PDB file of C-alpha atoms in Angstrom:
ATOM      1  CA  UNK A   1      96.473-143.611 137.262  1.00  0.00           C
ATOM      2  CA  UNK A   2      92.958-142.116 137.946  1.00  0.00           C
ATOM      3  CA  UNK A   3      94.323-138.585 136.913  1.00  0.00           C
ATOM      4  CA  UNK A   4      95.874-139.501 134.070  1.00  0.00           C
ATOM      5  CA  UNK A   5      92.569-141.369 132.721  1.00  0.00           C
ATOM      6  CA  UNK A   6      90.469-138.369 133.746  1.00  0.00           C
ATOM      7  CA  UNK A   7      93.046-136.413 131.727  1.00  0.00           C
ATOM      8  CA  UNK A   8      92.715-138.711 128.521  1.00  0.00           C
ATOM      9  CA  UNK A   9      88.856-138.559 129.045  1.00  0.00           C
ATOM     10  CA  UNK A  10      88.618-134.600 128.587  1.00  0.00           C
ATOM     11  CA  UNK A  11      90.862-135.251 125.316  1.00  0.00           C
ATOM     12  CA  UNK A  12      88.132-136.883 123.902  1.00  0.00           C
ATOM     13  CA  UNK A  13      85.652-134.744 124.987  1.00  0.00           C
ATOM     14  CA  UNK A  14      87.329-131.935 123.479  1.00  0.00           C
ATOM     15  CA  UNK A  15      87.767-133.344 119.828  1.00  0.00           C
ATOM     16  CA  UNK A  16      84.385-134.517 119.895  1.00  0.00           C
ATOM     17  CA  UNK A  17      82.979-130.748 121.070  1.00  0.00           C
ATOM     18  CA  UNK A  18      85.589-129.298 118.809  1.00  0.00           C
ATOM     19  CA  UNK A  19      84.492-131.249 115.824  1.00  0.00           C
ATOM     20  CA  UNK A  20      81.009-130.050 116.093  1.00  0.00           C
ATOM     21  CA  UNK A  21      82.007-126.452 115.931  1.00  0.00           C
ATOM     22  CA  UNK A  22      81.208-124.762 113.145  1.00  0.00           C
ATOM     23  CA  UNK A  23      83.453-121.932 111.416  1.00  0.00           C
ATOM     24  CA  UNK A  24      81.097-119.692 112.281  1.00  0.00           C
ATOM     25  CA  UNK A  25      81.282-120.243 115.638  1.00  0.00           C
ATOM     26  CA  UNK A  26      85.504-120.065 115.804  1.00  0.00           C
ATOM     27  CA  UNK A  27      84.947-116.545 113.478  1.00  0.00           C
ATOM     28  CA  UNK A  28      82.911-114.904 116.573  1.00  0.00           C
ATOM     29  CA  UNK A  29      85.092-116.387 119.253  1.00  0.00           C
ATOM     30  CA  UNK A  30      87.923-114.729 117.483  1.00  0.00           C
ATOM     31  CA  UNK A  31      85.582-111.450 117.501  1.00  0.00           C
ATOM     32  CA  UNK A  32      84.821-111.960 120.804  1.00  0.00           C
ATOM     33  CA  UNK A  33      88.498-112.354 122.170  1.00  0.00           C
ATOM     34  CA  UNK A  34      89.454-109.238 119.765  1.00  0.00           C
ATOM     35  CA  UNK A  35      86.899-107.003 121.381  1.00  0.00           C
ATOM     36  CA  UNK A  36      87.204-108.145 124.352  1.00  0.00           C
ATOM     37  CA  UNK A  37      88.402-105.019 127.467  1.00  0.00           C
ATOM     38  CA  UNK A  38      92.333-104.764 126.721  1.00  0.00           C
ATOM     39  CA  UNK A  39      93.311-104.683 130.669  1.00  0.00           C
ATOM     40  CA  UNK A  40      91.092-107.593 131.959  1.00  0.00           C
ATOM     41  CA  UNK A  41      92.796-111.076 131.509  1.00  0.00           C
ATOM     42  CA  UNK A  42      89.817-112.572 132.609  1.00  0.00           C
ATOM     43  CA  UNK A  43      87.137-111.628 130.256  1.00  0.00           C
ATOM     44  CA  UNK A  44      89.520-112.565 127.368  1.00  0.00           C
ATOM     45  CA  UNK A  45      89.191-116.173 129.076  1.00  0.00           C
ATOM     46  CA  UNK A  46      85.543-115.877 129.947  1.00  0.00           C
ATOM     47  CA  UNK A  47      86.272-116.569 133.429  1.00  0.00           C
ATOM     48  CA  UNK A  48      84.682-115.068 137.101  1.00  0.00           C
ATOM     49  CA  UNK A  49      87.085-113.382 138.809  1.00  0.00           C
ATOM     50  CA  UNK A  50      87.638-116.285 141.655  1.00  0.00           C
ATOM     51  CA  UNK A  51      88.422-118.681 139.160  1.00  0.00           C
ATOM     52  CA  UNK A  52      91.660-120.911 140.364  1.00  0.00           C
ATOM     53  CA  UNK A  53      94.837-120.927 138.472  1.00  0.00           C
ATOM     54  CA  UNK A  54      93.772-124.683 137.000  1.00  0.00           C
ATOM     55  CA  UNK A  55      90.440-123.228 135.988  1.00  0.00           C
ATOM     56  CA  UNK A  56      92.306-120.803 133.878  1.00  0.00           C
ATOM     57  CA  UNK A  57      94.429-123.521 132.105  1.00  0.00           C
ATOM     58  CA  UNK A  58      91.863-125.195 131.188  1.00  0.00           C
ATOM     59  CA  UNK A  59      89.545-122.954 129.311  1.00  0.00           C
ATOM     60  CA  UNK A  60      92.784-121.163 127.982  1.00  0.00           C
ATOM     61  CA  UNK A  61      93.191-124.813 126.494  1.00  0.00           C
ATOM     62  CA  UNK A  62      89.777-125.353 125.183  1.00  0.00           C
ATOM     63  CA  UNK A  63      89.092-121.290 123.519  1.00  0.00           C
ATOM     64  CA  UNK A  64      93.052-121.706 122.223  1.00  0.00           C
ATOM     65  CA  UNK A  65      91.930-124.845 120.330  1.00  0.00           C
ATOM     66  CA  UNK A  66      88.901-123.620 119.113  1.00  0.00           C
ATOM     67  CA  UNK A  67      90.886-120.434 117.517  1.00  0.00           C
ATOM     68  CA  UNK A  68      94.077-122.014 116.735  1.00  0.00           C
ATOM     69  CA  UNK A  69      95.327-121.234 113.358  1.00  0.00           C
ATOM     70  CA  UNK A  70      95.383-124.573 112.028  1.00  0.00           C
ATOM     71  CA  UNK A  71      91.926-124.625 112.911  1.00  0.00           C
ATOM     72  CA  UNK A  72      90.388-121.866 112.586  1.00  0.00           C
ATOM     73  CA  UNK A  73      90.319-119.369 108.866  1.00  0.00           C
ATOM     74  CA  UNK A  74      89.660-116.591 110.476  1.00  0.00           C
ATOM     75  CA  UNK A  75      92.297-113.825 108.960  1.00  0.00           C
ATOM     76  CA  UNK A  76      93.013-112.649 112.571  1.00  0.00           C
ATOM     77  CA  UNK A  77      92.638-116.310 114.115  1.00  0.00           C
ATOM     78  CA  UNK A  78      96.942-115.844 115.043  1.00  0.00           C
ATOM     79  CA  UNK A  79      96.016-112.881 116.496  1.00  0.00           C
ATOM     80  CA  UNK A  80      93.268-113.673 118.969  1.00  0.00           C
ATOM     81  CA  UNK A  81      95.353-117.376 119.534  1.00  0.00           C
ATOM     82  CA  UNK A  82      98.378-114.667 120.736  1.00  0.00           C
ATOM     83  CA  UNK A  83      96.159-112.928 122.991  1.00  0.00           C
ATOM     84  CA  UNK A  84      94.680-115.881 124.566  1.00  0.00           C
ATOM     85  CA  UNK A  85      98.116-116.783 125.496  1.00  0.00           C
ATOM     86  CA  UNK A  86      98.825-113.691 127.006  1.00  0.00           C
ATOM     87  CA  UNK A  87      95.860-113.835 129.150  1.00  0.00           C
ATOM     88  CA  UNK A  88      96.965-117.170 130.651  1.00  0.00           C
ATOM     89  CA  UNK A  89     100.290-116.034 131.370  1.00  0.00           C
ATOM     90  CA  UNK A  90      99.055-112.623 133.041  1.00  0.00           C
ATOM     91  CA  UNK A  91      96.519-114.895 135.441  1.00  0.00           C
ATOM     92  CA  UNK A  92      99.138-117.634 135.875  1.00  0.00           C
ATOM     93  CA  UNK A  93     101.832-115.083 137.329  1.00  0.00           C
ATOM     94  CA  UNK A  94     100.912-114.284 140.472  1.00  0.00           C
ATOM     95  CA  UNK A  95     101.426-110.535 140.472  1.00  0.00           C
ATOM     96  CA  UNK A  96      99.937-110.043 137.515  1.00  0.00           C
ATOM     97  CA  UNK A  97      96.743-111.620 139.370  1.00  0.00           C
ATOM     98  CA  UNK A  98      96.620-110.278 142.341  1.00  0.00           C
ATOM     99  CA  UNK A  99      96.872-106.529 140.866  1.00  0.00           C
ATOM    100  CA  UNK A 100      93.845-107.421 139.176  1.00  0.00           C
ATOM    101  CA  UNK A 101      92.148-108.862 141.856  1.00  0.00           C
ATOM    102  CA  UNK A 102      92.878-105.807 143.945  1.00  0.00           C
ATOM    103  CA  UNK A 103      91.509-103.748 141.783  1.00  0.00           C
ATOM    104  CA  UNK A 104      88.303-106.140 141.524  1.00  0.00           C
ATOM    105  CA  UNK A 105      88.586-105.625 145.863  1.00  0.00           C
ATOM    106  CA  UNK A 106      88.240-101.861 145.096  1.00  0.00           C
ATOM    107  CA  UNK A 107      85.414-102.480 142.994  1.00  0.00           C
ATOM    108  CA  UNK A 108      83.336-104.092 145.196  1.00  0.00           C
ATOM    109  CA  UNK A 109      84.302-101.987 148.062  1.00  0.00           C
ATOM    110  CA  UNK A 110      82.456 -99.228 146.256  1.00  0.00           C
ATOM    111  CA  UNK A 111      79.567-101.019 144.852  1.00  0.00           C
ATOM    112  CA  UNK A 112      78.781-102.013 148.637  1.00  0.00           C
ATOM    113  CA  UNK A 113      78.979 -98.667 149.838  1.00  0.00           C
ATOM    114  CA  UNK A 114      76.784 -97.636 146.895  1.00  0.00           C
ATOM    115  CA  UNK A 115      74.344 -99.994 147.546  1.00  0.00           C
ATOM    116  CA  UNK A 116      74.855 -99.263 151.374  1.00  0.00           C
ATOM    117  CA  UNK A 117      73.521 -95.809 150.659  1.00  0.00           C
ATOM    118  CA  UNK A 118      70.767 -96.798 148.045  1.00  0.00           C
ATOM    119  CA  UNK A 119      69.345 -98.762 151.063  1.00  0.00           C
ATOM    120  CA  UNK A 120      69.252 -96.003 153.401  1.00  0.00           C
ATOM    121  CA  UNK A 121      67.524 -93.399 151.109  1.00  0.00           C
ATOM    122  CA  UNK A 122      64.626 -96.188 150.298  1.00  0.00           C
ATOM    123  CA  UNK A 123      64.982 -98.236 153.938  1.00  0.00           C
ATOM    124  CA  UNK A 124      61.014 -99.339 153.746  1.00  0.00           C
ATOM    125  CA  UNK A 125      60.928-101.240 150.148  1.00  0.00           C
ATOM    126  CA  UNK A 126      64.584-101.928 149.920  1.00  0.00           C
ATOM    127  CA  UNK A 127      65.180-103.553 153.339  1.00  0.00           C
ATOM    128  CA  UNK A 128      61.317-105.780 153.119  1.00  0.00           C
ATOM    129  CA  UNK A 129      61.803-106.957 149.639  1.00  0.00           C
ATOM    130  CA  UNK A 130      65.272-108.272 150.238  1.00  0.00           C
ATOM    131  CA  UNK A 131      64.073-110.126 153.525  1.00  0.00           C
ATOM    132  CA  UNK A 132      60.640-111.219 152.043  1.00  0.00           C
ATOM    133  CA  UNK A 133      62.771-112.931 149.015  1.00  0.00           C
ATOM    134  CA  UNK A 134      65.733-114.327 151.226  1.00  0.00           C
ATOM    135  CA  UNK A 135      68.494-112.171 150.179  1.00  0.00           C
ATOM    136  CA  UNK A 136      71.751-111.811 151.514  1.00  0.00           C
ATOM    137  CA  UNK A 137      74.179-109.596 150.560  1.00  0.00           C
ATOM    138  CA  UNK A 138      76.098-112.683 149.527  1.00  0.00           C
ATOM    139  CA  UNK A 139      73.881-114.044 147.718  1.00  0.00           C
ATOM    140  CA  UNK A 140      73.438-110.592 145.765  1.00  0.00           C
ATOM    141  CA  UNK A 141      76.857-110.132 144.872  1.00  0.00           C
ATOM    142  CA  UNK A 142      75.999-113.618 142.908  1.00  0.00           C
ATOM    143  CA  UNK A 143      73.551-112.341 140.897  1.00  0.00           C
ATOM    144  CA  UNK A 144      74.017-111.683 137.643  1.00  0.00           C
ATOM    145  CA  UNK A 145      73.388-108.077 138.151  1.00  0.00           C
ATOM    146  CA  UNK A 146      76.281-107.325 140.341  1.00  0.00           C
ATOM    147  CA  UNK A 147      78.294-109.640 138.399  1.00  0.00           C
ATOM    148  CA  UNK A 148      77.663-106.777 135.397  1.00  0.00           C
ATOM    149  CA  UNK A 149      77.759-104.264 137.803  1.00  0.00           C
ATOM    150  CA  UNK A 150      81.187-105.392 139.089  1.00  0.00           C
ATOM    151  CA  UNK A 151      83.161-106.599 135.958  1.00  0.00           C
ATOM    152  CA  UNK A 152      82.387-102.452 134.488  1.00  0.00           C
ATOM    153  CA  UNK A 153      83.458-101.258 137.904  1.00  0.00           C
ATOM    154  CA  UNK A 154      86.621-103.611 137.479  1.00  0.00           C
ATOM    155  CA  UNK A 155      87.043-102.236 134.016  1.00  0.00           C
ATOM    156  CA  UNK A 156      86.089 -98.526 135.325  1.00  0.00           C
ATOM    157  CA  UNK A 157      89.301 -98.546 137.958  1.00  0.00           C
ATOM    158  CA  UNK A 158      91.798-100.401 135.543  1.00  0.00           C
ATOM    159  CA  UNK A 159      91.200 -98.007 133.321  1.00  0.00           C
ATOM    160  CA  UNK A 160      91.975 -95.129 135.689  1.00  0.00           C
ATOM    161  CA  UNK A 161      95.451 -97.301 136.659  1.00  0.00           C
ATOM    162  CA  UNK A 162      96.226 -97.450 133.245  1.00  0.00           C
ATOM    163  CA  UNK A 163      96.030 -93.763 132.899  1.00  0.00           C
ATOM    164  CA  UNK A 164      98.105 -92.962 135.879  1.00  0.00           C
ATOM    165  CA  UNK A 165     100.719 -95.665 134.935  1.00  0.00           C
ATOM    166  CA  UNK A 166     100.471 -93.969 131.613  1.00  0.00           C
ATOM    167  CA  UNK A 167     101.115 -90.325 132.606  1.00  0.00           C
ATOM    168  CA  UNK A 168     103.914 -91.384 135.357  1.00  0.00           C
ATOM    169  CA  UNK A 169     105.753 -93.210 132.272  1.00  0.00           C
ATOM    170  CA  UNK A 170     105.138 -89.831 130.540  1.00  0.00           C
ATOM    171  CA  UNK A 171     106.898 -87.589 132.984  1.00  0.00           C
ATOM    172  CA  UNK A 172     109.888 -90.017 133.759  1.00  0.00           C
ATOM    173  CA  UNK A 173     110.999 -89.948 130.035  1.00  0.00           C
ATOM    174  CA  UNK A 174     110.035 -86.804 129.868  1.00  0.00           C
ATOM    175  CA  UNK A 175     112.471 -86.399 132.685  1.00  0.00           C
ATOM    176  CA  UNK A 176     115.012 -89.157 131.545  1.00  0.00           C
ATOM    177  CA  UNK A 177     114.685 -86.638 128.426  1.00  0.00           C
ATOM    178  CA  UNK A 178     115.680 -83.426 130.146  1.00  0.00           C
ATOM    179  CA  UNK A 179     118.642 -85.187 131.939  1.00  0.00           C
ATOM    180  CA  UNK A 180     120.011 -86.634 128.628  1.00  0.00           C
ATOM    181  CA  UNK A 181     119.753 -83.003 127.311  1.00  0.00           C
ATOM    182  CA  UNK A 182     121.906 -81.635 130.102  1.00  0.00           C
ATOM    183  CA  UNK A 183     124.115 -84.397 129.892  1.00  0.00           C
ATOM    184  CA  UNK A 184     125.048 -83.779 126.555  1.00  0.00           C
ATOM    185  CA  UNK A 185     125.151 -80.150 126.941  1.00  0.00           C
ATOM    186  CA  UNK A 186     127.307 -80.098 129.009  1.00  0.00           C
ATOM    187  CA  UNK A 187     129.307 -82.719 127.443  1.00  0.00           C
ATOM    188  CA  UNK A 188     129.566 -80.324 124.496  1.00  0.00           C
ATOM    189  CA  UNK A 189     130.855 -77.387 127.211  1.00  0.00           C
ATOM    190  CA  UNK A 190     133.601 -79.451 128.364  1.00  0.00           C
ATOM    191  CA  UNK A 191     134.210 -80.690 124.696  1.00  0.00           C
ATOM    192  CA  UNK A 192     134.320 -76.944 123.465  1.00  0.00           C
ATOM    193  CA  UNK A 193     136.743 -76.296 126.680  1.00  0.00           C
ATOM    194  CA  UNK A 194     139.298 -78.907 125.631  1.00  0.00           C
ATOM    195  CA  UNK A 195     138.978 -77.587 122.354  1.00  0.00           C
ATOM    196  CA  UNK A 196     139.723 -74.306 122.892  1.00  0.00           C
ATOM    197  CA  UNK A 197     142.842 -74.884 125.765  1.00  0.00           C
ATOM    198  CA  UNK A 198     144.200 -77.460 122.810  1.00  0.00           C
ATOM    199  CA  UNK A 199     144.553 -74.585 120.203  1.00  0.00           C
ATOM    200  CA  UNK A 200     145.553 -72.130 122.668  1.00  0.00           C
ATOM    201  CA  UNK A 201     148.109 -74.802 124.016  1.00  0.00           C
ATOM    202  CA  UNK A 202     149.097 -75.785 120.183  1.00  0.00           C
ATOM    203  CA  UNK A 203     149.636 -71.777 119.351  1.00  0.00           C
ATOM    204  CA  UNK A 204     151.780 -70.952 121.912  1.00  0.00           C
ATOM    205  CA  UNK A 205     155.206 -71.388 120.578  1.00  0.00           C
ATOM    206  CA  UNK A 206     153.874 -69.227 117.810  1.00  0.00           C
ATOM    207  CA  UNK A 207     152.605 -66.726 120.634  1.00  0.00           C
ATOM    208  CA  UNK A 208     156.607 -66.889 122.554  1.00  0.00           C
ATOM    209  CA  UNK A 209     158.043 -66.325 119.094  1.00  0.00           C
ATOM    210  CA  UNK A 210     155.797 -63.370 118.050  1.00  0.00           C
ATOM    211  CA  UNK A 211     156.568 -61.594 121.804  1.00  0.00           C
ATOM    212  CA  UNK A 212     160.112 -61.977 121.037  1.00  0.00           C
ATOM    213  CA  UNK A 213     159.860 -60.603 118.070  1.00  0.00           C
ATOM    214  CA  UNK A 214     158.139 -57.474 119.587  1.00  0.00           C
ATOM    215  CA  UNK A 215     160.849 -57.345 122.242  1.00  0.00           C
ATOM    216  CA  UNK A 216     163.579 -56.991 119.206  1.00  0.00           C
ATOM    217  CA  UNK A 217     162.059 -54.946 117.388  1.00  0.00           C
ATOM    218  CA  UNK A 218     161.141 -52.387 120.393  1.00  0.00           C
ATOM    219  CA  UNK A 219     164.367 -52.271 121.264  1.00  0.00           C
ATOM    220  CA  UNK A 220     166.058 -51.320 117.916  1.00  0.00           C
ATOM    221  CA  UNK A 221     163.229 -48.388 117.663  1.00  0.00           C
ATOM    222  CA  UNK A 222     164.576 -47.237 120.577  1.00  0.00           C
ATOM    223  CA  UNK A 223     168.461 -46.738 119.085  1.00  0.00           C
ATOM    224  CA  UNK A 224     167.416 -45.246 116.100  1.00  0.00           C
ATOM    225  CA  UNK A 225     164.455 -43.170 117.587  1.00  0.00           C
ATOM    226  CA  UNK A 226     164.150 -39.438 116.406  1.00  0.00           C
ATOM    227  CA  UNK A 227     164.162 -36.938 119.038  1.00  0.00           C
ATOM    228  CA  UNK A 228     163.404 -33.364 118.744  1.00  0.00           C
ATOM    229  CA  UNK A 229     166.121 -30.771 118.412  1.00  0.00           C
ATOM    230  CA  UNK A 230     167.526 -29.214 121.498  1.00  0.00           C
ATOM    231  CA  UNK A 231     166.193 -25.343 121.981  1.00  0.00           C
ATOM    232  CA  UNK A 232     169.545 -22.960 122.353  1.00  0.00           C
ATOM    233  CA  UNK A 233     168.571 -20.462 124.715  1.00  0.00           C
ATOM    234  CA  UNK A 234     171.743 -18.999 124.245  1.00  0.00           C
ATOM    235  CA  UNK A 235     171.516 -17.584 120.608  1.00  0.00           C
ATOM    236  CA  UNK A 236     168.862 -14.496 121.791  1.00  0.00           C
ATOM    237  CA  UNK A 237     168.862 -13.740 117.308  1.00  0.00           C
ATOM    238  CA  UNK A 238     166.578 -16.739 116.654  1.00  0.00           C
ATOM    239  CA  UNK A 239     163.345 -15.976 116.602  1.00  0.00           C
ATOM    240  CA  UNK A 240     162.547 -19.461 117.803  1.00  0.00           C
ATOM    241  CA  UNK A 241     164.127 -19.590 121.178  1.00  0.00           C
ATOM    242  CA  UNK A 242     162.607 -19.686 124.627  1.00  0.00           C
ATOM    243  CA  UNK A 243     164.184 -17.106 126.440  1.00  0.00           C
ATOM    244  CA  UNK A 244     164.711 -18.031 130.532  1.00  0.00           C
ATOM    245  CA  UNK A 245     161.485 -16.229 132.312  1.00  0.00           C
ATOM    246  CA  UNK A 246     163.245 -14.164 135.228  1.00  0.00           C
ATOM    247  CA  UNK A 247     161.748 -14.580 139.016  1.00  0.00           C
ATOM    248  CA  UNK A 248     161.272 -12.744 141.666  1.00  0.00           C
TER     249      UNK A 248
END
């Protein structure tokens, strides 16, 4: 019962902030989501990167109002109200999410180790002005200057993952491409194969019939061949006859 008055309660704060919002204010949230960084589901929702998965519903609910459509005149107000969805459903699915947080891990990995060596190259003002003002290094990764520091780092590394998901997509259809080509290659082959052993096959009565007719028609040549006239060695008056050679 207490939830569900709680609930009703943030209804009515919402229609009474949402009523005092000006147009101008919906037109630059809807510049603001627009131009927001593309890979980053959680600057589109204006939320720190340890925000809980009810966090996000809620200000997905409260910016979605504010650039709803219906609400808002904005000529790209459907556009930013798409994206805004998007961004929920990215930090509501829990791989989405934690890629993202791993990459914000990364991030501060190397801004420690940065700052690790930044200390050591400046040990005497660094080290004294963090103890004379209380600092720990947990309480300076929540400044706001780390907080910067970290969300371009975070943008700096999805970027890079972006561009290596981008160039492995590349290379397997470029791949996928170059095994579709052989395919049909050698698809063709075997097509050109079957053509030619089907017209061979289809030709070869024609083939049997034309030997046969060779065969006939040798033969007959044969009976009526021509042959040259037998020399008479015996008639010694023609000038044309081979006379026997005598041996030894």
């Amino acid at each position: 019962m207490g939830e569900s008055n709680r609930s009703v309660d943030e209804d009515l704060l919402l229609k009474e902030f949402f009523a005092e919002v000006s147009e101008v204010e919906r037109d630059n949230e809807v510049v603001r989501i627009l131009s927001c960084f593309k890979l980053n589901a959680f600057e589109f929702l204006k939320l720190p990167f340890d925000s809980s998965p009810e966090d996000v519903k809620k200000q997905y609910r409260k910016l979605s109002l504010m650039v709803h459509p219906d609400k808002c005149k904005h000529p790209q107000a459907k556009e930013a109200f798409g994206v805004l969805a998007k961004a929920q459903q990215q930090l509501l699915d829990q791989q989405e999410r934690d890629y993202i947080l791993s990459q914000v891990t990364a991030a501060k990995e190397e801004l420690r180790a940065k700052r690790k060596k930044q200390l050591k190259k400046d040990t005497a003002s660094k080290l004294k002005s963090l103890v004379d003002e209380g600092k720990s290094e947990k309480e300076y990764e929540q400044s706001e200057e780390f907080q910067q520091e970290l969300k371009l780092k975070v943008r700096e590394l999805l970027t890079e993952q972006e561009w290596r998901r981008r160039k492995m997509a590349m290379r397997i259809s470029e791949e996928e491409g170059r095994l579709k080509k052989d395919e049909e290659e050698q698809k063709e082959m075997w097509k050109r194969k079957r053509e030619h052993e089907e017209q061979w096959e289809g030709t070869r009565e024609k083939r049997v019939s034309s030997w046969r007719d060779f065969m006939k028609s040798g033969k007959k040549s044969k009976k009526g061949e021509l042959r040259p006239p037998k020399l008479k060695t015996e008639d010694p008056n023609k000038s044309y006859v081979q006379r026997p050679v005598k041996r030894g």
